[in-house]
């Protein structure tokens, strides 16, 4: 479905009402790290698509800030190429969007730079009519978060609703520290000038459609929740397998490894959505309260439990390409013990989940990219077909697919047509791609939109961050400091499903 909105032709499909949002406050979006990859590849293209679909406020201005000495036109030329590949639009539409873009060169550690930026934003805001509303997005390496947040504050740019200021919000990306202590230090520094409601900590997994759908599936349907517990569920598997390696991020990854990179954030968020209790309202603080409660119910890891398999990819073949092992990647120490794969078995200590294992698996350079959540139900308590069929009846399974397909599949038993009694497993399928033909919001579009709306639902709250670190920091310390660290790290071939030690569990999740 196409529609003309504010003079622009938009392809809104049948989800028009879900994509466009009314009453967005006018604002200036200020992106620090504007010459970097995240801005060019993700943030500005997301803003461009939002603008095409009329989901940006009007008026709005976008200011890129970085150390690089760009003129405004150089900045615009740099990002044009990426934007034009992400949407099919006429040159005139690009020109209209480009008119929203500005560039301001800053020295991140110079207060004077921020004082000048303040004047620039004041004039821009007055010319555009953005009522002093400001969204600061820190698309910079994490070690700069404190410095930039501090200078924004010292320049008097973090105030909300004072001296004709509107709102002021700060967006940061993971990693939020590298353990409990550093995350608390980072938080203290952000809170010097910003209050908790002003801070938006992104987890892009929460903005994926299928992930957002988990709460709807659980709590907007009467048929699942009564079964969603230890009486009916055998185990839960959450898999985020990646085919890519560490790209050009060895500096970051060597210090991070898979547990910090994927588990402390994305994997724990998925776990919390599957396992949390129903909040009383679909409202950010109540949802985040329930997640926090869930994190607090997870049993701490102890070395003895044998609930952890760590791995590191060796050389292998993906497609027809020979892939070097992790140790052969540029920038990786030749004797590095950084894990690129982990299988963690979580136990949740509450009445609902007592005794149900939650297997969380993530790794780089695996056979294919696949992200899914498997809810494996128990077998029927008594099979009246056993004598006839001489086989056990497969248990039901609900699969929430996040990648490559986005959808939900419920498998169940049916009788095969014919004279003899045979059962076969059939799938009931719901596919996002097939059911919705219209425009949907990509993760960064959703995230930016929610920041503009001031909705914290899809963002981490600091108490959640700390709880997640409290849970994983002892595990990280024991993995990183134990004497037989090398023996505990299983090598797996690039292009495989991970180390042999994890094969049984992986099989349970991908089969
Ligand atoms: C990022 C990690 O947070 O998530 C990356 O830093 C990882 O290492 C990425 O590749 C995975 O995200 P997605 O959306 O591709 O599954």
Short mmCIF file of C-alpha atoms and ligand atoms in Angstrom, two decimals:
data_model
loop_
_atom_site.label_atom_id
_atom_site.label_comp_id
_atom_site.label_asym_id
_atom_site.label_seq_id
_atom_site.Cartn_x
_atom_site.Cartn_y
_atom_site.Cartn_z
CA UNK A 1 0.00 0.00 0.00
CA UNK A 2 1.39 3.42 -0.88
CA UNK A 3 0.18 6.57 0.67
CA UNK A 4 1.00 10.25 0.42
CA UNK A 5 1.91 11.71 3.78
CA UNK A 6 3.18 15.28 4.12
CA UNK A 7 3.93 15.39 0.40
CA UNK A 8 6.00 12.19 0.44
CA UNK A 9 5.02 8.93 -1.19
CA UNK A 10 5.42 6.18 1.38
CA UNK A 11 5.24 2.48 0.97
CA UNK A 12 3.61 1.67 4.28
CA UNK A 13 2.00 -1.67 3.47
CA UNK A 14 -0.59 -2.92 5.90
CA UNK A 15 1.33 -1.94 9.01
CA UNK A 16 1.00 1.79 8.49
CA UNK A 17 -0.43 2.36 11.92
CA UNK A 18 2.31 0.38 13.61
CA UNK A 19 5.13 2.21 11.86
CA UNK A 20 4.04 5.80 12.09
CA UNK A 21 3.75 7.34 15.50
CA UNK A 22 1.75 10.39 16.33
CA UNK A 23 2.90 13.29 18.47
CA UNK A 24 6.65 12.89 18.29
CA UNK A 25 8.37 15.80 20.00
CA UNK A 26 10.50 17.96 17.71
CA UNK A 27 14.15 17.46 18.61
CA UNK A 28 17.79 17.58 17.63
CA UNK A 29 19.55 14.23 17.39
CA UNK A 30 23.24 14.63 18.12
CA UNK A 31 25.44 11.68 17.17
CA UNK A 32 28.94 11.53 18.64
CA UNK A 33 31.26 9.32 16.60
CA UNK A 34 29.72 10.64 13.39
CA UNK A 35 32.67 9.67 11.23
CA UNK A 36 32.60 6.06 12.46
CA UNK A 37 31.19 2.84 11.18
CA UNK A 38 28.16 2.59 13.44
CA UNK A 39 26.92 6.00 12.37
CA UNK A 40 27.48 5.42 8.68
CA UNK A 41 26.22 1.86 8.49
CA UNK A 42 23.42 1.80 11.05
CA UNK A 43 22.34 5.07 12.64
CA UNK A 44 22.01 7.47 9.72
CA UNK A 45 20.48 4.83 7.39
CA UNK A 46 17.96 4.06 10.16
CA UNK A 47 17.11 7.75 10.48
CA UNK A 48 16.82 7.98 6.70
CA UNK A 49 14.35 5.10 6.53
CA UNK A 50 12.40 6.59 9.43
CA UNK A 51 12.23 9.87 7.59
CA UNK A 52 11.00 8.11 4.42
CA UNK A 53 8.30 6.38 6.46
CA UNK A 54 7.32 9.52 8.34
CA UNK A 55 8.41 8.16 11.68
CA UNK A 56 10.76 11.03 12.49
CA UNK A 57 9.51 14.10 14.33
CA UNK A 58 8.83 17.26 12.40
CA UNK A 59 10.76 19.49 12.84
CA UNK A 60 13.93 17.52 13.43
CA UNK A 61 17.65 18.14 12.92
CA UNK A 62 20.51 15.65 12.97
CA UNK A 63 23.96 16.80 14.02
CA UNK A 64 26.99 14.58 13.51
CA UNK A 65 29.88 15.27 15.89
CA UNK A 66 33.37 13.83 15.62
CA UNK A 67 37.02 14.79 15.75
CA UNK A 68 37.43 14.60 11.96
CA UNK A 69 37.51 17.94 10.22
CA UNK A 70 34.61 17.62 7.81
CA UNK A 71 32.66 20.37 6.15
CA UNK A 72 28.90 19.82 6.24
CA UNK A 73 28.90 18.79 2.57
CA UNK A 74 31.77 16.34 3.07
CA UNK A 75 29.87 14.71 5.92
CA UNK A 76 26.71 14.44 3.84
CA UNK A 77 28.62 13.01 0.87
CA UNK A 78 30.21 10.38 3.14
CA UNK A 79 26.92 8.98 4.33
CA UNK A 80 24.93 9.37 1.15
CA UNK A 81 26.24 6.18 -0.44
CA UNK A 82 25.19 3.96 2.44
CA UNK A 83 21.77 5.58 2.69
CA UNK A 84 21.01 5.28 -0.99
CA UNK A 85 21.63 1.53 -0.86
CA UNK A 86 19.20 1.03 2.02
CA UNK A 87 16.10 2.47 0.35
CA UNK A 88 14.85 3.05 -3.14
CA UNK A 89 14.26 6.76 -3.29
CA UNK A 90 14.51 9.61 -5.73
CA UNK A 91 17.49 11.98 -5.55
CA UNK A 92 15.11 14.76 -4.52
CA UNK A 93 14.06 12.74 -1.45
CA UNK A 94 17.68 12.32 -0.47
CA UNK A 95 18.22 16.06 -0.87
CA UNK A 96 15.29 16.78 1.43
CA UNK A 97 16.71 14.43 4.05
CA UNK A 98 20.23 15.84 3.61
CA UNK A 99 18.83 19.27 4.49
CA UNK A 100 18.27 17.91 8.03
CA UNK A 101 21.92 16.94 8.45
CA UNK A 102 24.61 19.07 10.07
CA UNK A 103 28.17 18.48 11.19
CA UNK A 104 30.04 19.91 14.15
CA UNK A 105 33.68 19.11 14.80
CA UNK A 106 34.50 18.42 18.46
CA UNK A 107 37.48 17.48 20.59
CA UNK A 108 35.93 14.89 22.90
CA UNK A 109 37.94 15.95 25.92
CA UNK A 110 37.77 19.70 25.50
CA UNK A 111 35.05 21.48 27.46
CA UNK A 112 35.47 24.43 25.16
CA UNK A 113 34.30 22.29 22.23
CA UNK A 114 31.10 21.46 24.10
CA UNK A 115 30.50 25.08 25.00
CA UNK A 116 30.73 25.92 21.31
CA UNK A 117 28.46 22.99 20.50
CA UNK A 118 25.98 24.37 23.00
CA UNK A 119 25.82 27.68 21.12
CA UNK A 120 25.49 25.84 17.82
CA UNK A 121 22.61 23.72 19.13
CA UNK A 122 20.92 26.74 20.64
CA UNK A 123 20.93 28.60 17.31
CA UNK A 124 19.94 25.49 15.36
CA UNK A 125 17.12 24.72 17.79
CA UNK A 126 15.83 28.27 17.59
CA UNK A 127 15.94 28.24 13.77
CA UNK A 128 14.21 24.86 13.53
CA UNK A 129 11.80 25.14 16.45
CA UNK A 130 12.91 22.00 18.28
CA UNK A 131 11.98 23.42 21.72
CA UNK A 132 15.34 22.56 23.26
CA UNK A 133 14.74 18.77 23.03
CA UNK A 134 18.01 16.89 22.54
CA UNK A 135 18.96 13.26 22.05
CA UNK A 136 22.68 12.54 22.43
CA UNK A 137 23.73 9.23 20.89
CA UNK A 138 27.22 8.04 21.81
CA UNK A 139 28.30 5.95 18.82
CA UNK A 140 31.89 5.95 20.09
CA UNK A 141 34.19 3.38 21.72
CA UNK A 142 33.05 2.74 25.32
CA UNK A 143 36.15 4.32 26.91
CA UNK A 144 34.83 7.67 25.64
CA UNK A 145 31.36 7.36 27.24
CA UNK A 146 32.36 8.94 30.55
CA UNK A 147 34.44 11.70 28.99
CA UNK A 148 31.70 12.75 26.59
CA UNK A 149 28.85 12.44 29.10
CA UNK A 150 30.85 14.46 31.59
CA UNK A 151 31.60 17.25 29.14
CA UNK A 152 28.00 17.39 27.93
CA UNK A 153 27.03 17.84 31.56
CA UNK A 154 29.69 20.40 32.39
CA UNK A 155 28.67 22.46 29.39
CA UNK A 156 25.17 22.60 30.83
CA UNK A 157 23.72 20.54 28.01
CA UNK A 158 22.33 17.73 30.17
CA UNK A 159 19.73 19.83 31.98
CA UNK A 160 16.13 19.01 31.30
CA UNK A 161 13.24 21.43 31.45
CA UNK A 162 15.35 24.32 32.72
CA UNK A 163 16.00 27.72 31.15
CA UNK A 164 13.69 26.93 28.22
CA UNK A 165 15.35 23.54 27.72
CA UNK A 166 13.15 20.68 26.68
CA UNK A 167 14.11 17.09 27.41
CA UNK A 168 17.63 15.71 27.13
CA UNK A 169 18.41 12.01 26.66
CA UNK A 170 21.62 10.01 26.40
CA UNK A 171 21.95 6.80 24.38
CA UNK A 172 24.77 4.32 25.00
CA UNK A 173 25.51 0.93 23.48
CA UNK A 174 26.94 -2.17 25.11
CA UNK A 175 29.41 -3.05 26.54
CA UNK A 176 28.29 -1.47 29.80
CA UNK A 177 31.59 -2.17 31.53
CA UNK A 178 33.49 -5.42 31.43
CA UNK A 179 32.47 -6.74 34.84
CA UNK A 180 30.39 -5.70 37.82
CA UNK A 181 32.89 -3.19 39.15
CA UNK A 182 33.56 -1.43 35.84
CA UNK A 183 29.85 -1.27 35.00
CA UNK A 184 29.22 0.43 38.35
CA UNK A 185 32.04 2.88 37.67
CA UNK A 186 30.64 3.67 34.24
CA UNK A 187 27.22 4.16 35.71
CA UNK A 188 28.51 6.53 38.38
CA UNK A 189 30.13 8.62 35.70
CA UNK A 190 26.95 8.77 33.58
CA UNK A 191 24.94 9.71 36.64
CA UNK A 192 27.15 12.67 37.46
CA UNK A 193 25.02 14.72 35.06
CA UNK A 194 22.23 12.45 33.83
CA UNK A 195 19.43 10.85 35.82
CA UNK A 196 18.43 7.22 35.19
CA UNK A 197 15.31 8.16 33.16
CA UNK A 198 17.54 10.20 30.85
CA UNK A 199 19.78 7.21 30.03
CA UNK A 200 18.92 4.69 27.31
CA UNK A 201 21.15 1.57 27.25
CA UNK A 202 20.62 -0.16 23.94
CA UNK A 203 20.34 -3.90 23.41
CA UNK A 204 19.58 -4.27 19.74
CA UNK A 205 18.22 -7.82 20.29
CA UNK A 206 15.26 -6.37 22.14
CA UNK A 207 14.30 -4.35 19.09
CA UNK A 208 14.00 -7.40 16.82
CA UNK A 209 10.39 -8.06 15.92
CA UNK A 210 10.35 -11.72 16.98
CA UNK A 211 11.98 -10.86 20.27
CA UNK A 212 9.40 -8.17 20.97
CA UNK A 213 6.78 -10.72 20.06
CA UNK A 214 7.75 -13.08 22.91
CA UNK A 215 5.72 -11.18 25.49
CA UNK A 216 2.74 -10.96 23.13
CA UNK A 217 2.88 -14.67 22.45
CA UNK A 218 3.07 -15.50 26.14
CA UNK A 219 0.67 -12.99 27.58
CA UNK A 220 -1.80 -12.10 24.84
CA UNK A 221 -2.79 -15.74 24.31
CA UNK A 222 -4.55 -17.86 26.87
CA UNK A 223 -3.28 -21.18 25.54
CA UNK A 224 0.45 -21.00 26.30
CA UNK A 225 0.80 -19.57 29.77
CA UNK A 226 -0.92 -22.45 31.62
CA UNK A 227 1.69 -24.80 30.10
CA UNK A 228 4.64 -22.45 30.60
CA UNK A 229 6.22 -24.13 33.62
CA UNK A 230 8.06 -27.12 35.04
CA UNK A 231 5.04 -29.41 34.78
CA UNK A 232 4.97 -29.28 30.99
CA UNK A 233 8.32 -27.96 29.78
CA UNK A 234 11.27 -30.30 29.58
CA UNK A 235 13.96 -27.75 28.68
CA UNK A 236 14.48 -24.43 26.94
CA UNK A 237 17.26 -23.87 24.39
CA UNK A 238 18.41 -20.46 23.22
CA UNK A 239 20.84 -20.43 20.32
CA UNK A 240 22.64 -17.50 18.72
CA UNK A 241 25.01 -19.13 16.25
CA UNK A 242 27.00 -16.90 13.95
CA UNK A 243 28.88 -17.72 10.81
CA UNK A 244 30.96 -14.56 10.89
CA UNK A 245 34.12 -14.35 12.95
CA UNK A 246 35.36 -11.35 14.85
CA UNK A 247 35.55 -9.18 11.72
CA UNK A 248 38.09 -6.43 12.39
CA UNK A 249 37.38 -6.24 16.09
CA UNK A 250 40.21 -8.26 17.59
CA UNK A 251 41.13 -5.41 19.96
CA UNK A 252 37.67 -5.49 21.48
CA UNK A 253 37.04 -9.22 21.22
CA UNK A 254 40.31 -10.33 22.79
CA UNK A 255 39.28 -8.55 25.99
CA UNK A 256 35.67 -9.51 25.72
CA UNK A 257 35.13 -13.05 24.48
CA UNK A 258 31.75 -14.55 23.87
CA UNK A 259 30.42 -14.31 27.43
CA UNK A 260 30.79 -10.55 27.64
CA UNK A 261 29.96 -10.03 23.98
CA UNK A 262 26.74 -12.06 23.77
CA UNK A 263 25.68 -13.51 27.13
CA UNK A 264 25.83 -10.56 29.51
CA UNK A 265 23.38 -8.75 27.26
CA UNK A 266 21.49 -10.37 24.37
CA UNK A 267 21.30 -13.94 25.67
CA UNK A 268 20.22 -12.93 29.15
CA UNK A 269 17.56 -10.64 27.71
CA UNK A 270 16.16 -13.51 25.66
CA UNK A 271 16.21 -15.73 28.72
CA UNK A 272 14.40 -13.15 30.82
CA UNK A 273 11.62 -12.68 28.25
CA UNK A 274 11.01 -16.42 28.11
CA UNK A 275 11.19 -17.04 31.83
CA UNK A 276 9.92 -13.91 33.62
CA UNK A 277 6.58 -13.68 35.40
CA UNK A 278 3.83 -11.64 33.75
CA UNK A 279 4.08 -7.96 34.62
CA UNK A 280 0.85 -6.32 35.73
CA UNK A 281 1.02 -3.80 32.88
CA UNK A 282 2.85 -3.56 29.59
CA UNK A 283 4.87 -0.65 30.88
CA UNK A 284 8.65 -0.18 30.90
CA UNK A 285 9.29 -0.15 34.65
CA UNK A 286 7.00 -3.07 35.38
CA UNK A 287 8.50 -5.20 32.61
CA UNK A 288 12.02 -4.33 33.76
CA UNK A 289 11.08 -5.10 37.38
CA UNK A 290 10.04 -8.59 36.33
CA UNK A 291 13.25 -9.12 34.37
CA UNK A 292 15.27 -8.07 37.37
CA UNK A 293 13.37 -10.52 39.57
CA UNK A 294 14.14 -13.24 37.08
CA UNK A 295 17.87 -12.41 36.98
CA UNK A 296 17.85 -12.61 40.76
CA UNK A 297 16.33 -16.09 40.60
CA UNK A 298 19.09 -17.55 38.46
CA UNK A 299 21.27 -19.94 40.43
CA UNK A 300 24.87 -18.67 40.65
CA UNK A 301 27.36 -20.74 38.70
CA UNK A 302 29.81 -22.85 40.60
CA UNK A 303 32.77 -24.54 39.02
CA UNK A 304 31.57 -27.94 40.14
CA UNK A 305 28.30 -27.90 38.31
CA UNK A 306 29.82 -28.74 34.92
CA UNK A 307 27.32 -26.38 33.36
CA UNK A 308 29.79 -24.57 31.17
CA UNK A 309 31.43 -25.53 27.87
CA UNK A 310 33.80 -22.98 26.39
CA UNK A 311 35.30 -23.21 22.95
CA UNK A 312 37.49 -21.44 20.45
CA UNK A 313 37.32 -21.96 16.70
CA UNK A 314 40.21 -23.48 14.86
CA UNK A 315 40.69 -23.45 11.09
CA UNK A 316 37.90 -24.88 8.97
CA UNK A 317 35.79 -24.53 5.84
CA UNK A 318 32.69 -22.39 5.48
CA UNK A 319 30.98 -22.78 2.13
CA UNK A 320 34.02 -23.43 0.00
CA UNK A 321 36.18 -20.91 1.78
CA UNK A 322 39.09 -21.90 4.00
CA UNK A 323 38.73 -20.00 7.27
CA UNK A 324 41.68 -19.38 9.59
CA UNK A 325 41.31 -20.30 13.24
CA UNK A 326 40.79 -17.61 15.87
CA UNK A 327 44.51 -17.71 16.67
CA UNK A 328 45.26 -16.85 13.05
CA UNK A 329 43.05 -13.72 13.07
CA UNK A 330 44.82 -10.38 12.74
CA UNK A 331 45.45 -8.82 16.13
CA UNK A 332 44.82 -12.01 18.14
CA UNK A 333 47.60 -13.20 20.46
CA UNK A 334 49.04 -16.51 19.18
CA UNK A 335 48.36 -18.13 22.55
CA UNK A 336 45.03 -16.42 23.20
CA UNK A 337 42.58 -18.29 25.43
CA UNK A 338 39.62 -16.07 24.61
CA UNK A 339 36.46 -18.16 24.15
CA UNK A 340 34.50 -17.66 20.92
CA UNK A 341 31.87 -20.24 21.89
CA UNK A 342 29.98 -20.92 25.10
CA UNK A 343 27.26 -23.24 26.23
CA UNK A 344 25.90 -22.26 29.62
CA UNK A 345 23.27 -24.21 31.47
CA UNK A 346 21.19 -21.93 33.63
CA UNK A 347 18.93 -23.03 36.46
CA UNK A 348 16.17 -20.78 37.68
CA UNK A 349 15.27 -21.15 41.30
CA UNK A 350 11.59 -20.48 41.59
CA UNK A 351 8.37 -22.48 41.64
CA UNK A 352 7.73 -22.10 37.94
CA UNK A 353 11.09 -23.34 36.70
CA UNK A 354 12.54 -25.62 39.36
CA UNK A 355 14.39 -28.43 37.58
CA UNK A 356 14.00 -27.08 34.03
CA UNK A 357 17.38 -26.55 32.35
CA UNK A 358 17.89 -23.48 30.17
CA UNK A 359 20.65 -24.09 27.65
CA UNK A 360 22.12 -20.90 26.21
CA UNK A 361 24.53 -21.34 23.31
CA UNK A 362 26.37 -18.79 21.24
CA UNK A 363 29.44 -18.94 19.08
CA UNK A 364 31.30 -17.42 16.17
CA UNK A 365 32.28 -19.21 12.97
CA UNK A 366 29.64 -21.86 13.35
CA UNK A 367 27.98 -23.77 10.55
CA UNK A 368 25.41 -21.08 9.75
CA UNK A 369 23.85 -18.03 11.31
CA UNK A 370 20.85 -19.16 13.25
CA UNK A 371 19.09 -17.53 16.17
CA UNK A 372 16.24 -19.40 17.78
CA UNK A 373 14.53 -20.25 21.03
CA UNK A 374 13.26 -23.77 21.53
CA UNK A 375 10.63 -24.61 24.12
CA UNK A 376 10.65 -28.38 24.38
CA UNK A 377 7.53 -29.78 26.04
CA UNK A 378 7.47 -33.03 27.96
CA UNK A 379 6.18 -36.23 26.48
CA UNK A 380 2.56 -37.13 27.11
CA UNK A 381 2.29 -38.74 30.55
CA UNK A 382 0.80 -41.94 29.18
CA UNK A 383 0.93 -42.97 25.55
CA UNK A 384 -2.12 -45.01 24.60
CA UNK A 385 -0.55 -45.43 21.15
CA UNK A 386 2.58 -47.14 22.36
CA UNK A 387 1.30 -50.70 21.83
CA UNK A 388 0.05 -49.93 18.34
CA UNK A 389 2.96 -47.83 17.20
CA UNK A 390 5.83 -49.53 18.98
CA UNK A 391 7.45 -46.16 19.23
CA UNK A 392 7.43 -43.27 21.57
CA UNK A 393 5.35 -40.27 20.69
CA UNK A 394 7.44 -37.18 20.00
CA UNK A 395 6.83 -34.36 22.39
CA UNK A 396 5.52 -30.98 21.28
CA UNK A 397 7.99 -28.24 20.56
CA UNK A 398 7.57 -24.55 20.09
CA UNK A 399 10.31 -22.79 18.14
CA UNK A 400 10.62 -19.02 18.07
CA UNK A 401 12.85 -18.25 15.09
CA UNK A 402 14.67 -14.97 15.08
CA UNK A 403 17.09 -15.60 12.20
CA UNK A 404 17.12 -16.39 9.25
CA UNK A 405 13.32 -16.63 9.26
CA UNK A 406 11.35 -14.65 11.76
CA UNK A 407 8.44 -16.73 12.90
CA UNK A 408 6.93 -19.25 15.27
CA UNK A 409 6.51 -22.97 14.69
CA UNK A 410 4.54 -25.37 16.85
CA UNK A 411 5.05 -29.03 16.15
CA UNK A 412 2.44 -31.58 17.08
CA UNK A 413 1.41 -35.16 16.27
CA UNK A 414 -1.17 -36.09 13.68
CA UNK A 415 -2.39 -39.31 12.15
CA UNK A 416 -0.97 -40.04 8.74
CA UNK A 417 -3.73 -40.65 6.20
CA UNK A 418 -4.27 -44.34 5.46
CA UNK A 419 -5.63 -47.57 6.85
CA UNK A 420 -2.94 -48.27 9.41
CA UNK A 421 -2.31 -46.16 12.47
CA UNK A 422 0.78 -44.03 11.96
CA UNK A 423 1.65 -40.78 13.62
CA UNK A 424 3.64 -38.04 12.03
CA UNK A 425 4.91 -34.74 13.33
CA UNK A 426 3.40 -31.71 11.64
CA UNK A 427 4.24 -28.03 12.02
CA UNK A 428 1.92 -25.12 12.51
CA UNK A 429 3.86 -22.20 11.09
CA UNK A 430 3.65 -18.47 11.42
CA UNK A 431 6.11 -16.52 9.31
CA UNK A 432 6.53 -12.76 9.65
CA UNK A 433 7.79 -12.44 6.10
CA UNK A 434 4.73 -14.17 4.69
CA UNK A 435 2.13 -12.57 6.91
CA UNK A 436 3.28 -8.96 6.75
CA UNK A 437 4.11 -7.54 3.40
CA UNK A 438 4.44 -3.95 4.51
CA UNK A 439 7.18 -1.90 6.05
CA UNK A 440 8.44 -2.91 9.45
CA UNK A 441 10.95 -1.16 11.66
CA UNK A 442 14.49 -2.45 11.74
CA UNK A 443 16.18 -2.76 15.12
CA UNK A 444 17.92 0.64 15.08
CA UNK A 445 14.83 2.41 13.79
CA UNK A 446 12.81 1.00 16.66
CA UNK A 447 15.50 1.90 19.17
CA UNK A 448 15.81 5.49 17.98
CA UNK A 449 12.08 5.92 17.81
CA UNK A 450 11.68 4.74 21.40
CA UNK A 451 14.41 7.13 22.57
CA UNK A 452 12.56 10.00 20.94
CA UNK A 453 9.36 8.82 22.59
CA UNK A 454 11.14 8.41 25.93
CA UNK A 455 9.98 4.79 26.20
CA UNK A 456 12.44 2.62 28.17
CA UNK A 457 10.76 -0.72 27.53
CA UNK A 458 13.47 -2.07 25.21
CA UNK A 459 16.45 -0.72 27.14
CA UNK A 460 18.52 -2.05 30.01
CA UNK A 461 18.03 -0.50 33.41
CA UNK A 462 21.19 -0.24 35.50
CA UNK A 463 19.99 -2.63 38.21
CA UNK A 464 19.46 -5.25 35.49
CA UNK A 465 22.93 -4.62 34.07
CA UNK A 466 24.46 -5.07 37.51
CA UNK A 467 22.48 -8.22 38.22
CA UNK A 468 23.63 -9.70 34.90
CA UNK A 469 27.24 -8.87 35.72
CA UNK A 470 26.89 -10.23 39.27
CA UNK A 471 25.81 -13.49 37.78
CA UNK A 472 28.53 -13.73 35.14
CA UNK A 473 31.50 -12.03 36.81
CA UNK A 474 32.37 -15.00 39.09
CA UNK A 475 32.12 -17.30 36.08
CA UNK A 476 34.36 -14.99 34.04
CA UNK A 477 36.86 -14.78 36.86
CA UNK A 478 36.95 -18.51 37.33
CA UNK A 479 37.34 -19.08 33.57
CA UNK A 480 39.98 -16.41 33.24
CA UNK A 481 41.99 -17.07 36.35
CA UNK A 482 41.93 -20.83 36.79
CA UNK A 483 45.17 -22.75 36.33
CA UNK A 484 43.92 -25.23 33.76
CA UNK A 485 42.34 -22.59 31.56
CA UNK A 486 43.75 -24.05 28.35
CA UNK A 487 42.36 -27.52 29.11
CA UNK A 488 38.92 -26.05 29.64
CA UNK A 489 38.85 -24.42 26.22
CA UNK A 490 37.62 -26.86 23.58
CA UNK A 491 38.69 -26.26 20.01
CA UNK A 492 36.09 -26.62 17.26
CA UNK A 493 36.40 -26.42 13.51
CA UNK A 494 35.22 -23.22 11.89
CA UNK A 495 32.04 -24.14 10.03
CA UNK A 496 30.97 -26.78 12.57
CA UNK A 497 28.30 -26.67 15.26
CA UNK A 498 30.85 -26.11 18.02
CA UNK A 499 32.96 -28.36 20.27
CA UNK A 500 32.14 -32.05 20.65
CA UNK A 501 31.55 -31.47 24.35
CA UNK A 502 28.47 -29.44 23.45
CA UNK A 503 27.20 -31.67 20.64
CA UNK A 504 24.43 -33.38 22.63
CA UNK A 505 22.85 -30.10 23.69
CA UNK A 506 23.27 -28.41 20.32
CA UNK A 507 21.50 -31.37 18.76
CA UNK A 508 18.57 -30.80 21.15
CA UNK A 509 18.28 -27.20 19.96
CA UNK A 510 18.83 -27.39 16.22
CA UNK A 511 17.16 -30.71 15.43
C1 LIG B 1 26.76 -7.73 18.81
C2 LIG B 1 28.06 -8.44 19.08
O1 LIG B 1 26.26 -7.17 19.99
O2 LIG B 1 25.81 -8.66 18.29
C3 LIG B 1 28.58 -9.08 17.82
O3 LIG B 1 29.01 -7.51 19.56
C4 LIG B 1 27.53 -9.99 17.21
O4 LIG B 1 29.78 -9.82 18.08
C5 LIG B 1 26.20 -9.26 17.07
O5 LIG B 1 28.00 -10.41 15.94
C6 LIG B 1 25.11 -10.21 16.65
O6 LIG B 1 23.96 -9.49 16.33
P1 LIG B 1 22.92 -10.05 15.28
O7 LIG B 1 21.80 -9.06 15.29
O8 LIG B 1 23.63 -10.12 13.97
O9 LIG B 1 22.52 -11.41 15.75
#
